[in-house]
mmCIF file of N, CA and C in Angstrom:
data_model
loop_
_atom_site.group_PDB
_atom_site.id
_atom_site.type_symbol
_atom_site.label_atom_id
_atom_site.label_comp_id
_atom_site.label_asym_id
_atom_site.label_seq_id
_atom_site.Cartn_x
_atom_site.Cartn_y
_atom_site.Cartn_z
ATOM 1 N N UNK A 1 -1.671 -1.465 10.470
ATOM 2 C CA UNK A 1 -1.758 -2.744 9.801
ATOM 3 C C UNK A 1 -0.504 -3.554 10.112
ATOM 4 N N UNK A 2 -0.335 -4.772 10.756
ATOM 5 C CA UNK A 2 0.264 -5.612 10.604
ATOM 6 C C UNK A 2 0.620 -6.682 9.658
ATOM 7 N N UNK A 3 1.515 -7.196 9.131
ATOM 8 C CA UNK A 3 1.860 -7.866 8.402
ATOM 9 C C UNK A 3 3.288 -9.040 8.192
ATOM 10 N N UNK A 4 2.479 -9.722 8.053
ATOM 11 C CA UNK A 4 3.825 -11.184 8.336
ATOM 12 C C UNK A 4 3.934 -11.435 6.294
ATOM 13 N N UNK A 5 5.613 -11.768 6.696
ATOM 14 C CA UNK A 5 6.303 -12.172 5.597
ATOM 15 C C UNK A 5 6.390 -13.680 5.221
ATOM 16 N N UNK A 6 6.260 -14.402 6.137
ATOM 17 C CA UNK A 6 5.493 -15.787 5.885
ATOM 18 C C UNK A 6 4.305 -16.272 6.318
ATOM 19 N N UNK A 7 3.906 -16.493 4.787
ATOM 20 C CA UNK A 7 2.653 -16.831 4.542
ATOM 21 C C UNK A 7 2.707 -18.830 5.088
ATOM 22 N N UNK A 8 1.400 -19.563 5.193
ATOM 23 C CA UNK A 8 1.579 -21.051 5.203
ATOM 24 C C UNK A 8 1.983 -21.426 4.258
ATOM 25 N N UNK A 9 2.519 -22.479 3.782
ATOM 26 C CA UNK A 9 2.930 -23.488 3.357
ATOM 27 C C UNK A 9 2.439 -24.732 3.863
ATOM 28 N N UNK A 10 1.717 -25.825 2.486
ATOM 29 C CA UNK A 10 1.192 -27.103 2.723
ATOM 30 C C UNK A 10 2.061 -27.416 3.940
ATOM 31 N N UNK A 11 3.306 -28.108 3.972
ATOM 32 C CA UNK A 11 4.342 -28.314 5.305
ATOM 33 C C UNK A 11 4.248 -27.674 6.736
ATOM 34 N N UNK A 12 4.261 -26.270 6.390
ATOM 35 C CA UNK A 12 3.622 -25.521 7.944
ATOM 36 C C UNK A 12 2.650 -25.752 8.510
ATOM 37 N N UNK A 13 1.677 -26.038 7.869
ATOM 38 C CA UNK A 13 0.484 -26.063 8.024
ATOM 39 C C UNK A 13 0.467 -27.502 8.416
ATOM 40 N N UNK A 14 0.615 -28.641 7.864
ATOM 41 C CA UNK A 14 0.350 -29.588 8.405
ATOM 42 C C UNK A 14 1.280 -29.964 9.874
ATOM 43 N N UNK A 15 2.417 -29.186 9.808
ATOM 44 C CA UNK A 15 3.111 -29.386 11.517
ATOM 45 C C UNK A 15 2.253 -28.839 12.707
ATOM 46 N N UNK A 16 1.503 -27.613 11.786
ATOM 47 C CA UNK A 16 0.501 -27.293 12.806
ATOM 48 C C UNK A 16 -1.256 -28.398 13.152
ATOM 49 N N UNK A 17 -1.566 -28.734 12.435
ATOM 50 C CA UNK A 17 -2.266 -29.574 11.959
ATOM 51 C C UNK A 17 -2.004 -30.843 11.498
ATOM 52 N N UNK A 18 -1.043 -31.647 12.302
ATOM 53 C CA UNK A 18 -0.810 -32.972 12.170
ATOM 54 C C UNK A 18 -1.900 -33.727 12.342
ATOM 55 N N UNK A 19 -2.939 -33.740 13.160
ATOM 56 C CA UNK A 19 -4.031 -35.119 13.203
ATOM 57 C C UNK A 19 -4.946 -34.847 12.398
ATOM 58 N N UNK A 20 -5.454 -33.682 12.236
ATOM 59 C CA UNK A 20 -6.415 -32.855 11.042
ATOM 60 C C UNK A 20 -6.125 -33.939 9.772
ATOM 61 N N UNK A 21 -4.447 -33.768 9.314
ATOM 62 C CA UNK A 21 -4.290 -33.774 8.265
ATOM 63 C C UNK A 21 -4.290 -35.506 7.753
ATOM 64 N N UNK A 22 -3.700 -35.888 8.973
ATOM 65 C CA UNK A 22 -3.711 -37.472 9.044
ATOM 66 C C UNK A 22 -5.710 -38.575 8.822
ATOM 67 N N UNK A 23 -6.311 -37.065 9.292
ATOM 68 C CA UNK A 23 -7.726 -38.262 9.340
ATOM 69 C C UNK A 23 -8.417 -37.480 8.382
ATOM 70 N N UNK A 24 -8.653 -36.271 7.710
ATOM 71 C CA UNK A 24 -9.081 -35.783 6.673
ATOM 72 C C UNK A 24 -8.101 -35.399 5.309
ATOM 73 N N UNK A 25 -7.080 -35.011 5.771
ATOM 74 C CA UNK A 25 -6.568 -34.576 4.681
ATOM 75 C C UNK A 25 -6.318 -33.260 4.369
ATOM 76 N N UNK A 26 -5.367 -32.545 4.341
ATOM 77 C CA UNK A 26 -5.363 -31.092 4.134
ATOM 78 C C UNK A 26 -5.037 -30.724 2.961
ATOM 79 N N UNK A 27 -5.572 -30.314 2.101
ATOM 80 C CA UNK A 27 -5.475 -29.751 0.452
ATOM 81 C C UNK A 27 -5.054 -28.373 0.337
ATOM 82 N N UNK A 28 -4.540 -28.211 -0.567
ATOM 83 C CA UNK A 28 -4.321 -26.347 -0.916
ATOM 84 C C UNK A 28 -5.520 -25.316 -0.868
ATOM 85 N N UNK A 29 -6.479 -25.988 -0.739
ATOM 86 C CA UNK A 29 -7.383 -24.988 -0.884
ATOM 87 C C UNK A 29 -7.895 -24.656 0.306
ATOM 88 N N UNK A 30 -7.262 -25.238 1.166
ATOM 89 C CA UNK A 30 -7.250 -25.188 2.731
ATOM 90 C C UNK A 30 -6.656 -24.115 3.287
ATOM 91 N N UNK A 31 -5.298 -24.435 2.642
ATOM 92 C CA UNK A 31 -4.010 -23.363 3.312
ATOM 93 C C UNK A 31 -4.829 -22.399 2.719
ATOM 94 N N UNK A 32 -5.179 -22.311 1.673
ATOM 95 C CA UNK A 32 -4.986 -20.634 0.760
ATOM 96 C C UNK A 32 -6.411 -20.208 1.035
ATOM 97 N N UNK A 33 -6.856 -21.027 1.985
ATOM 98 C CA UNK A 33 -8.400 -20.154 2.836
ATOM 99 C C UNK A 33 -7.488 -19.574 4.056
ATOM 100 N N UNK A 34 -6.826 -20.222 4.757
ATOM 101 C CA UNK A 34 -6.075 -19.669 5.870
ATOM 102 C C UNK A 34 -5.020 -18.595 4.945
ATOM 103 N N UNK A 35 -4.593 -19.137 4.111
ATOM 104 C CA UNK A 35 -3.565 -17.572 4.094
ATOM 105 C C UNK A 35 -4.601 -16.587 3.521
ATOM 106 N N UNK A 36 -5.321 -16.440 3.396
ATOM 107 C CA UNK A 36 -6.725 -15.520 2.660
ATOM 108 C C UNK A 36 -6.999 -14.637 3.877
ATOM 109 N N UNK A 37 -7.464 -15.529 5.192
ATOM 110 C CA UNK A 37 -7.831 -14.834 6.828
ATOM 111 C C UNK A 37 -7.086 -14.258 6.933
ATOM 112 N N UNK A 38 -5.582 -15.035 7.314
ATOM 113 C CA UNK A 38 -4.081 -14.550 7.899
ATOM 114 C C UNK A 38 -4.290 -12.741 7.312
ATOM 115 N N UNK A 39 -4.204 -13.065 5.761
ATOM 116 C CA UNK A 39 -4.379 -11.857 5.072
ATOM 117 C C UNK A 39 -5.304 -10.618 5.524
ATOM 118 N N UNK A 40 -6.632 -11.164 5.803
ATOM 119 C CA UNK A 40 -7.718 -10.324 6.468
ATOM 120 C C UNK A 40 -7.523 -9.454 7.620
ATOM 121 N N UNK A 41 -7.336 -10.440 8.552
ATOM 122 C CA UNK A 41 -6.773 -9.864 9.682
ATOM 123 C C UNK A 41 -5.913 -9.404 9.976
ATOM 124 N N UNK A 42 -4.666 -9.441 9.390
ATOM 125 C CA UNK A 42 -3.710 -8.266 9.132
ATOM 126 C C UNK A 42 -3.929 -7.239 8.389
ATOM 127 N N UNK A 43 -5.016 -7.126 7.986
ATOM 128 C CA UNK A 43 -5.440 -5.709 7.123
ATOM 129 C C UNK A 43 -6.245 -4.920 7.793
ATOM 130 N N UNK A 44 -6.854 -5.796 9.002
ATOM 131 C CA UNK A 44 -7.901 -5.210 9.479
ATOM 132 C C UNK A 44 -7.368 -4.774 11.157
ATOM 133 N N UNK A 45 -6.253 -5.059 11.399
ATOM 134 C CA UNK A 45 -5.636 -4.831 12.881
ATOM 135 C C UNK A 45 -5.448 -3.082 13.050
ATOM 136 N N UNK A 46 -5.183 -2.470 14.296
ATOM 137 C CA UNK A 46 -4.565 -1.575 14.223
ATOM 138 C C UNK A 46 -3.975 -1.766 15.235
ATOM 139 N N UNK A 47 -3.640 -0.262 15.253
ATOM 140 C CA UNK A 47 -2.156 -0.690 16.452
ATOM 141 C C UNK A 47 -2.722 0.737 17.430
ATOM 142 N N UNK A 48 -3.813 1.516 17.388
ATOM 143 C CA UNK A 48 -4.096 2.780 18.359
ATOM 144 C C UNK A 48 -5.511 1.944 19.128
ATOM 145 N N UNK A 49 -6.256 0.955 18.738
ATOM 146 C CA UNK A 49 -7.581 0.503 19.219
ATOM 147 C C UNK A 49 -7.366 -1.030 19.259
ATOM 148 N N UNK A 50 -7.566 -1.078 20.418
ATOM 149 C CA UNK A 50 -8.363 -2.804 20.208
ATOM 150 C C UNK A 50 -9.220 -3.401 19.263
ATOM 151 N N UNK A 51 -8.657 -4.580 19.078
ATOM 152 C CA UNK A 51 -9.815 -5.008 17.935
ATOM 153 C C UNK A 51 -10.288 -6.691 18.536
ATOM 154 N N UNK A 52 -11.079 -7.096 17.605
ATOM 155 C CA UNK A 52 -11.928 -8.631 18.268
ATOM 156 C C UNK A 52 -10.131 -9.082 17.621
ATOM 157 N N UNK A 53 -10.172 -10.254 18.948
ATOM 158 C CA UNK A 53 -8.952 -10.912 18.226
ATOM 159 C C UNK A 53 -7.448 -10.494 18.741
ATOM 160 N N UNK A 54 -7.764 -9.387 19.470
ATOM 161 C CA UNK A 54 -6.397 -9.281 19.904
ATOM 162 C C UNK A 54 -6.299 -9.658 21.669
ATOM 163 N N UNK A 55 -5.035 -10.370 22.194
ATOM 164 C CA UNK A 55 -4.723 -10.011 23.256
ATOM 165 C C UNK A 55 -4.114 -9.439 24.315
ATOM 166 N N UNK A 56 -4.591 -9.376 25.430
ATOM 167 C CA UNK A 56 -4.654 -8.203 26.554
ATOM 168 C C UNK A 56 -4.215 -8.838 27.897
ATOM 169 N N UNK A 57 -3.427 -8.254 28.329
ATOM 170 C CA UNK A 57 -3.109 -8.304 29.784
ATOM 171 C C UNK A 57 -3.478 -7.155 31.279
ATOM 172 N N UNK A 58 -3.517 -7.484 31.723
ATOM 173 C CA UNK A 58 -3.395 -6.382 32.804
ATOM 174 C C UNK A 58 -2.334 -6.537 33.547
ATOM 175 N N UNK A 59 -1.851 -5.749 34.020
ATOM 176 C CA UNK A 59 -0.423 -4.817 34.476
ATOM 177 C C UNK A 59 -1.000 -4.074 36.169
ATOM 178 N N UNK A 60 -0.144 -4.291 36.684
ATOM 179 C CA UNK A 60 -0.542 -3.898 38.397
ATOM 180 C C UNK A 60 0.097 -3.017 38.708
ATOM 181 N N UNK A 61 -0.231 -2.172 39.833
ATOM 182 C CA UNK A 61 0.866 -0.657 40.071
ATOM 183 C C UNK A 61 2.093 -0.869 39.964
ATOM 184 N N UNK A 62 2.737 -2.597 40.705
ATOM 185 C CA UNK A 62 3.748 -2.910 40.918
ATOM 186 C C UNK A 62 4.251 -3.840 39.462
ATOM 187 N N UNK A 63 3.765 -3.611 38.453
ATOM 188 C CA UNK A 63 4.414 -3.864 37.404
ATOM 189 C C UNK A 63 4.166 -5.302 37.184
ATOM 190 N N UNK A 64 3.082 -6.367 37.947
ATOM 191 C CA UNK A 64 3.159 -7.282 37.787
ATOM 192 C C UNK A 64 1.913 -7.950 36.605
ATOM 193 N N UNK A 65 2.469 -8.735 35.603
ATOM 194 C CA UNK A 65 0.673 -9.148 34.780
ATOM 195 C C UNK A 65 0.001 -10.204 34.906
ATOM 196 N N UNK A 66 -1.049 -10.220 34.546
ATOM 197 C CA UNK A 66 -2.353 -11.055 34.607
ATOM 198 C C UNK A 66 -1.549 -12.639 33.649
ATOM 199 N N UNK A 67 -2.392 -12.908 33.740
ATOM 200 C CA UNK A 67 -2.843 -14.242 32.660
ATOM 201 C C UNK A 67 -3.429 -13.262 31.864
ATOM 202 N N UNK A 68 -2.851 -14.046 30.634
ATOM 203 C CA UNK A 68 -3.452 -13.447 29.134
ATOM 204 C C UNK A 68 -5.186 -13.816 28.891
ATOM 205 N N UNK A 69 -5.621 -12.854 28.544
ATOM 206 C CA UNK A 69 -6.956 -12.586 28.106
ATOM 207 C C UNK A 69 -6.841 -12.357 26.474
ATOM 208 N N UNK A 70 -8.038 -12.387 25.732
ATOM 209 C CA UNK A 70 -8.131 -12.460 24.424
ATOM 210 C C UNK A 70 -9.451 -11.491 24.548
ATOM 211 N N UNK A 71 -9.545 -10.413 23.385
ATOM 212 C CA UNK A 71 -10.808 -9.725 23.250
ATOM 213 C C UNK A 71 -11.443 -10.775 22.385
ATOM 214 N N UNK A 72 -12.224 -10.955 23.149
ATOM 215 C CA UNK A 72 -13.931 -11.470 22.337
ATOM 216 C C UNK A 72 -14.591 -10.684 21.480
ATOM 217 N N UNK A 73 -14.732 -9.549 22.021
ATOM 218 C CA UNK A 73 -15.847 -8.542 21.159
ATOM 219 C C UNK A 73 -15.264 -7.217 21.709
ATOM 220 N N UNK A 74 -15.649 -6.442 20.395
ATOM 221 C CA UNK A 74 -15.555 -4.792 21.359
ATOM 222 C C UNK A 74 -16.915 -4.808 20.694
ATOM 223 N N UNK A 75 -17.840 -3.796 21.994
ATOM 224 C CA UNK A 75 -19.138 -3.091 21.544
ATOM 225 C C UNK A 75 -18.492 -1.654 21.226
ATOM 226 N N UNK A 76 -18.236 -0.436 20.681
ATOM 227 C CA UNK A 76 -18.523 0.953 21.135
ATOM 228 C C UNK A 76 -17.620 0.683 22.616
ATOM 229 N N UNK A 77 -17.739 1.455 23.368
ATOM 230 C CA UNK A 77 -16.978 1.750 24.775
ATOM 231 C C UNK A 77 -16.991 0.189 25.547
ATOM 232 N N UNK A 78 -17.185 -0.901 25.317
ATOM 233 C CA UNK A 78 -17.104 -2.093 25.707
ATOM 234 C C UNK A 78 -15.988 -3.014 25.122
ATOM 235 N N UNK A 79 -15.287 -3.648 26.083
ATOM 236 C CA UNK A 79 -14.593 -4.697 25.262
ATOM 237 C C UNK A 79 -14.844 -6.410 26.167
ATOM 238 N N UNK A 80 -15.572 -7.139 25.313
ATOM 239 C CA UNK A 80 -15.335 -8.393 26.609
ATOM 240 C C UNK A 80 -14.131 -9.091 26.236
ATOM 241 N N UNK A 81 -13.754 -9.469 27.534
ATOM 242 C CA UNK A 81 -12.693 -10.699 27.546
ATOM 243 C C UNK A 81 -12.567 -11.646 27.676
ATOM 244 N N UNK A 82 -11.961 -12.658 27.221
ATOM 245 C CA UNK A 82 -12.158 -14.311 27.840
ATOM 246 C C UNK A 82 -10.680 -14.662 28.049
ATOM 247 N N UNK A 83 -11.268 -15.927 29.218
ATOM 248 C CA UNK A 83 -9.576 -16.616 29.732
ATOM 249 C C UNK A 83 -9.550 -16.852 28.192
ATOM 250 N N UNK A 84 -8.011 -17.235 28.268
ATOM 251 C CA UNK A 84 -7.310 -17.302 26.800
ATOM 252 C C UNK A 84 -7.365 -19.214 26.821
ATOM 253 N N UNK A 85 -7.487 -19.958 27.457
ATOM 254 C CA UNK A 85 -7.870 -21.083 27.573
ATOM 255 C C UNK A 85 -8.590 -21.798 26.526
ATOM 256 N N UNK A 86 -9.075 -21.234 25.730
ATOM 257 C CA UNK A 86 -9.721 -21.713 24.316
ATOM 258 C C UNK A 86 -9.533 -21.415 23.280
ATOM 259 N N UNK A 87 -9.463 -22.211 22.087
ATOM 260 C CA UNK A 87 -9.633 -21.209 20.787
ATOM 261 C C UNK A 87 -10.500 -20.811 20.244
ATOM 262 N N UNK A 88 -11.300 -19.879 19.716
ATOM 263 C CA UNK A 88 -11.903 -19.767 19.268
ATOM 264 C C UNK A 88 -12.246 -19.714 18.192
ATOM 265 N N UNK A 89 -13.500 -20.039 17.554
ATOM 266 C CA UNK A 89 -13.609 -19.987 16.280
ATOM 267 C C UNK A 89 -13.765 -18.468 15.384
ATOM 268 N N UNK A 90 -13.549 -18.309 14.146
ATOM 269 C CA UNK A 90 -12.660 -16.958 13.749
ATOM 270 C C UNK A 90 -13.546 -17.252 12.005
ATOM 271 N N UNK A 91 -14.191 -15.833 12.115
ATOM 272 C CA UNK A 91 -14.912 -15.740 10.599
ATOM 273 C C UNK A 91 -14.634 -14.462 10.574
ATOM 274 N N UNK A 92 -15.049 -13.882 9.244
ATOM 275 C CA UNK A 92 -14.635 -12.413 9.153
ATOM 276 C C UNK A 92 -16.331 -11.955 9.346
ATOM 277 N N UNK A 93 -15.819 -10.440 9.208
ATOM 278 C CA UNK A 93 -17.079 -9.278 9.899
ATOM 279 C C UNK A 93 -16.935 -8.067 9.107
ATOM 280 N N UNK A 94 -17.725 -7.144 9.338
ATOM 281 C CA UNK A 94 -17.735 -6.042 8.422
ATOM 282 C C UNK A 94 -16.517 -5.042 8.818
ATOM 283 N N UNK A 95 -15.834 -5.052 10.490
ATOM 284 C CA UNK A 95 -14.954 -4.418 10.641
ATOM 285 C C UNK A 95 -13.687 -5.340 11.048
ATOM 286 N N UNK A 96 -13.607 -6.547 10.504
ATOM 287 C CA UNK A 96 -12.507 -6.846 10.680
ATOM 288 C C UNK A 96 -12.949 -8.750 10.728
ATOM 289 N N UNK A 97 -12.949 -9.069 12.441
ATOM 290 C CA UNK A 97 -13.150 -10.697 12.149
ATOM 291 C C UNK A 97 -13.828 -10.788 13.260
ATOM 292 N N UNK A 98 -14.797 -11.975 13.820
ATOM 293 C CA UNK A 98 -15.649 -11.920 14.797
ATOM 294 C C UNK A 98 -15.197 -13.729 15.468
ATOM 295 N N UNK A 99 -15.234 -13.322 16.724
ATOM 296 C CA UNK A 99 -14.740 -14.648 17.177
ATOM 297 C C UNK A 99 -15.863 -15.371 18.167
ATOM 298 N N UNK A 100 -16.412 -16.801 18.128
ATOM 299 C CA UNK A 100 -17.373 -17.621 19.187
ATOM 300 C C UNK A 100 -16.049 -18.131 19.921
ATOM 301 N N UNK A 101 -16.208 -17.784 21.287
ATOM 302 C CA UNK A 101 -15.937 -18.749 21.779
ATOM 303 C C UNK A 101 -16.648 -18.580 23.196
ATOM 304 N N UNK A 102 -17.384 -19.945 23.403
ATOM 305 C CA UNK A 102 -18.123 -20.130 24.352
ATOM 306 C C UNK A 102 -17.557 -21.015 25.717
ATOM 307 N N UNK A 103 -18.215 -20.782 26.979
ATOM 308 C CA UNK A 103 -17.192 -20.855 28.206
ATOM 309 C C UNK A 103 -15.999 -20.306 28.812
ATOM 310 N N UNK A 104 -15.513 -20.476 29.691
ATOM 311 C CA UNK A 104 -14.619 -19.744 30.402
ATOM 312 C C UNK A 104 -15.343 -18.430 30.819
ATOM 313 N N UNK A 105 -13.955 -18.153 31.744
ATOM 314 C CA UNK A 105 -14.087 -16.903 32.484
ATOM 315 C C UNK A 105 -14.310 -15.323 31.187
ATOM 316 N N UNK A 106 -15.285 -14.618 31.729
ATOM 317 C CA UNK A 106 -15.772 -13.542 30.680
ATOM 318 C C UNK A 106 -15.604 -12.470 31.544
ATOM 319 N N UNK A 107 -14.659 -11.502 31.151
ATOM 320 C CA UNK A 107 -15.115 -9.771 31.930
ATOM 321 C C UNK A 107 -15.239 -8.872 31.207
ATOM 322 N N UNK A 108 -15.704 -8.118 31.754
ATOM 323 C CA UNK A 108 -16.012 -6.754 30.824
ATOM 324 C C UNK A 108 -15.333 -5.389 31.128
ATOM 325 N N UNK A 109 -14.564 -4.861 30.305
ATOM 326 C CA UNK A 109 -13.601 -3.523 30.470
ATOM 327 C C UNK A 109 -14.376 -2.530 30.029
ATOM 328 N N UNK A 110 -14.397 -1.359 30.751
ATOM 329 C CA UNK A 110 -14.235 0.058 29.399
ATOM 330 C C UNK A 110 -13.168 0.499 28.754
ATOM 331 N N UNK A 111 -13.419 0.510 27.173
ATOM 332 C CA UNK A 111 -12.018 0.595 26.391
ATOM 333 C C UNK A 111 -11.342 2.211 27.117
ATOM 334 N N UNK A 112 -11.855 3.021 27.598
ATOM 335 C CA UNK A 112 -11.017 3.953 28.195
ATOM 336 C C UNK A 112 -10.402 3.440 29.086
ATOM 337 N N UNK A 113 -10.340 2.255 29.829
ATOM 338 C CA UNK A 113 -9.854 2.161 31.199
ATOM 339 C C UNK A 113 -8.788 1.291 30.820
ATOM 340 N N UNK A 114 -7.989 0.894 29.064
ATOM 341 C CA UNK A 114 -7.445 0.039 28.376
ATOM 342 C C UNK A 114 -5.980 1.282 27.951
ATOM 343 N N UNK A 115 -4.912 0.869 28.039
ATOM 344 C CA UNK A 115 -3.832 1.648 27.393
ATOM 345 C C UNK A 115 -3.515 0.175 26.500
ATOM 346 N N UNK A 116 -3.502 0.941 25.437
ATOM 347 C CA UNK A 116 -3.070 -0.148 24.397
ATOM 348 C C UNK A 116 -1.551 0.062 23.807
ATOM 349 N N UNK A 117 -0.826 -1.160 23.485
ATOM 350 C CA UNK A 117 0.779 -1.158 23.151
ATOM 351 C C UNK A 117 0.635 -1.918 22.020
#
């Protein structure tokens, strides 16, 4: 389980969300849905398995890495990947959080063929 010691703040949140906040408006009940996720998904991470939501690089004999990839999904012995080029949208799931994001480049790993750090 991972876990961060700062949570949002109305202020953080809107530096992150400056035009959001400028044409709708960002309320507390906003942040404290995001610090609610933040919360989720740090409960639901591990640190021995991949999970939806985390990202991945690949590493070459000669020590050199990829462009960052983001897991999309793990099936069982499957994990897909996407260019990291998008954000995706982020709801929770029964084992953790499930992410759409549609387009870009997609590959498919076997989680054995994955050393995870």
């Amino acid at each position: 389980m991972i876990q961060t010691t700062n949570k949002y703040s109305k202020e953080t949140f809107i530096r992150l969300n400056y035009w959001y906040d400028r044409i709708h408006g960002l309320v507390q009940e906003d942040i404290d849905k995001v610090n609610t996720m933040v919360e989720h998904i740090e409960n639901t991470r591990s640190d021995r398995y991949p999970r939806t939501g985390d990202n991945l690089f690949f590493v070459s004999g000669y020590g050199e890495r990829s462009r960052l990839f983001f897991i999309d999904a793990v099936y069982g012995d499957d994990i897909i990947l996407r260019d990291f080029s998008r954000v995706p949208f982020v709801s929770r799931d029964k084992e953790g959080i499930k992410c759409d994001m549609h387009g870009g480049e997609c590959l498919l790993v076997k989680a054995g063929d994955v050393r995870f750090k």
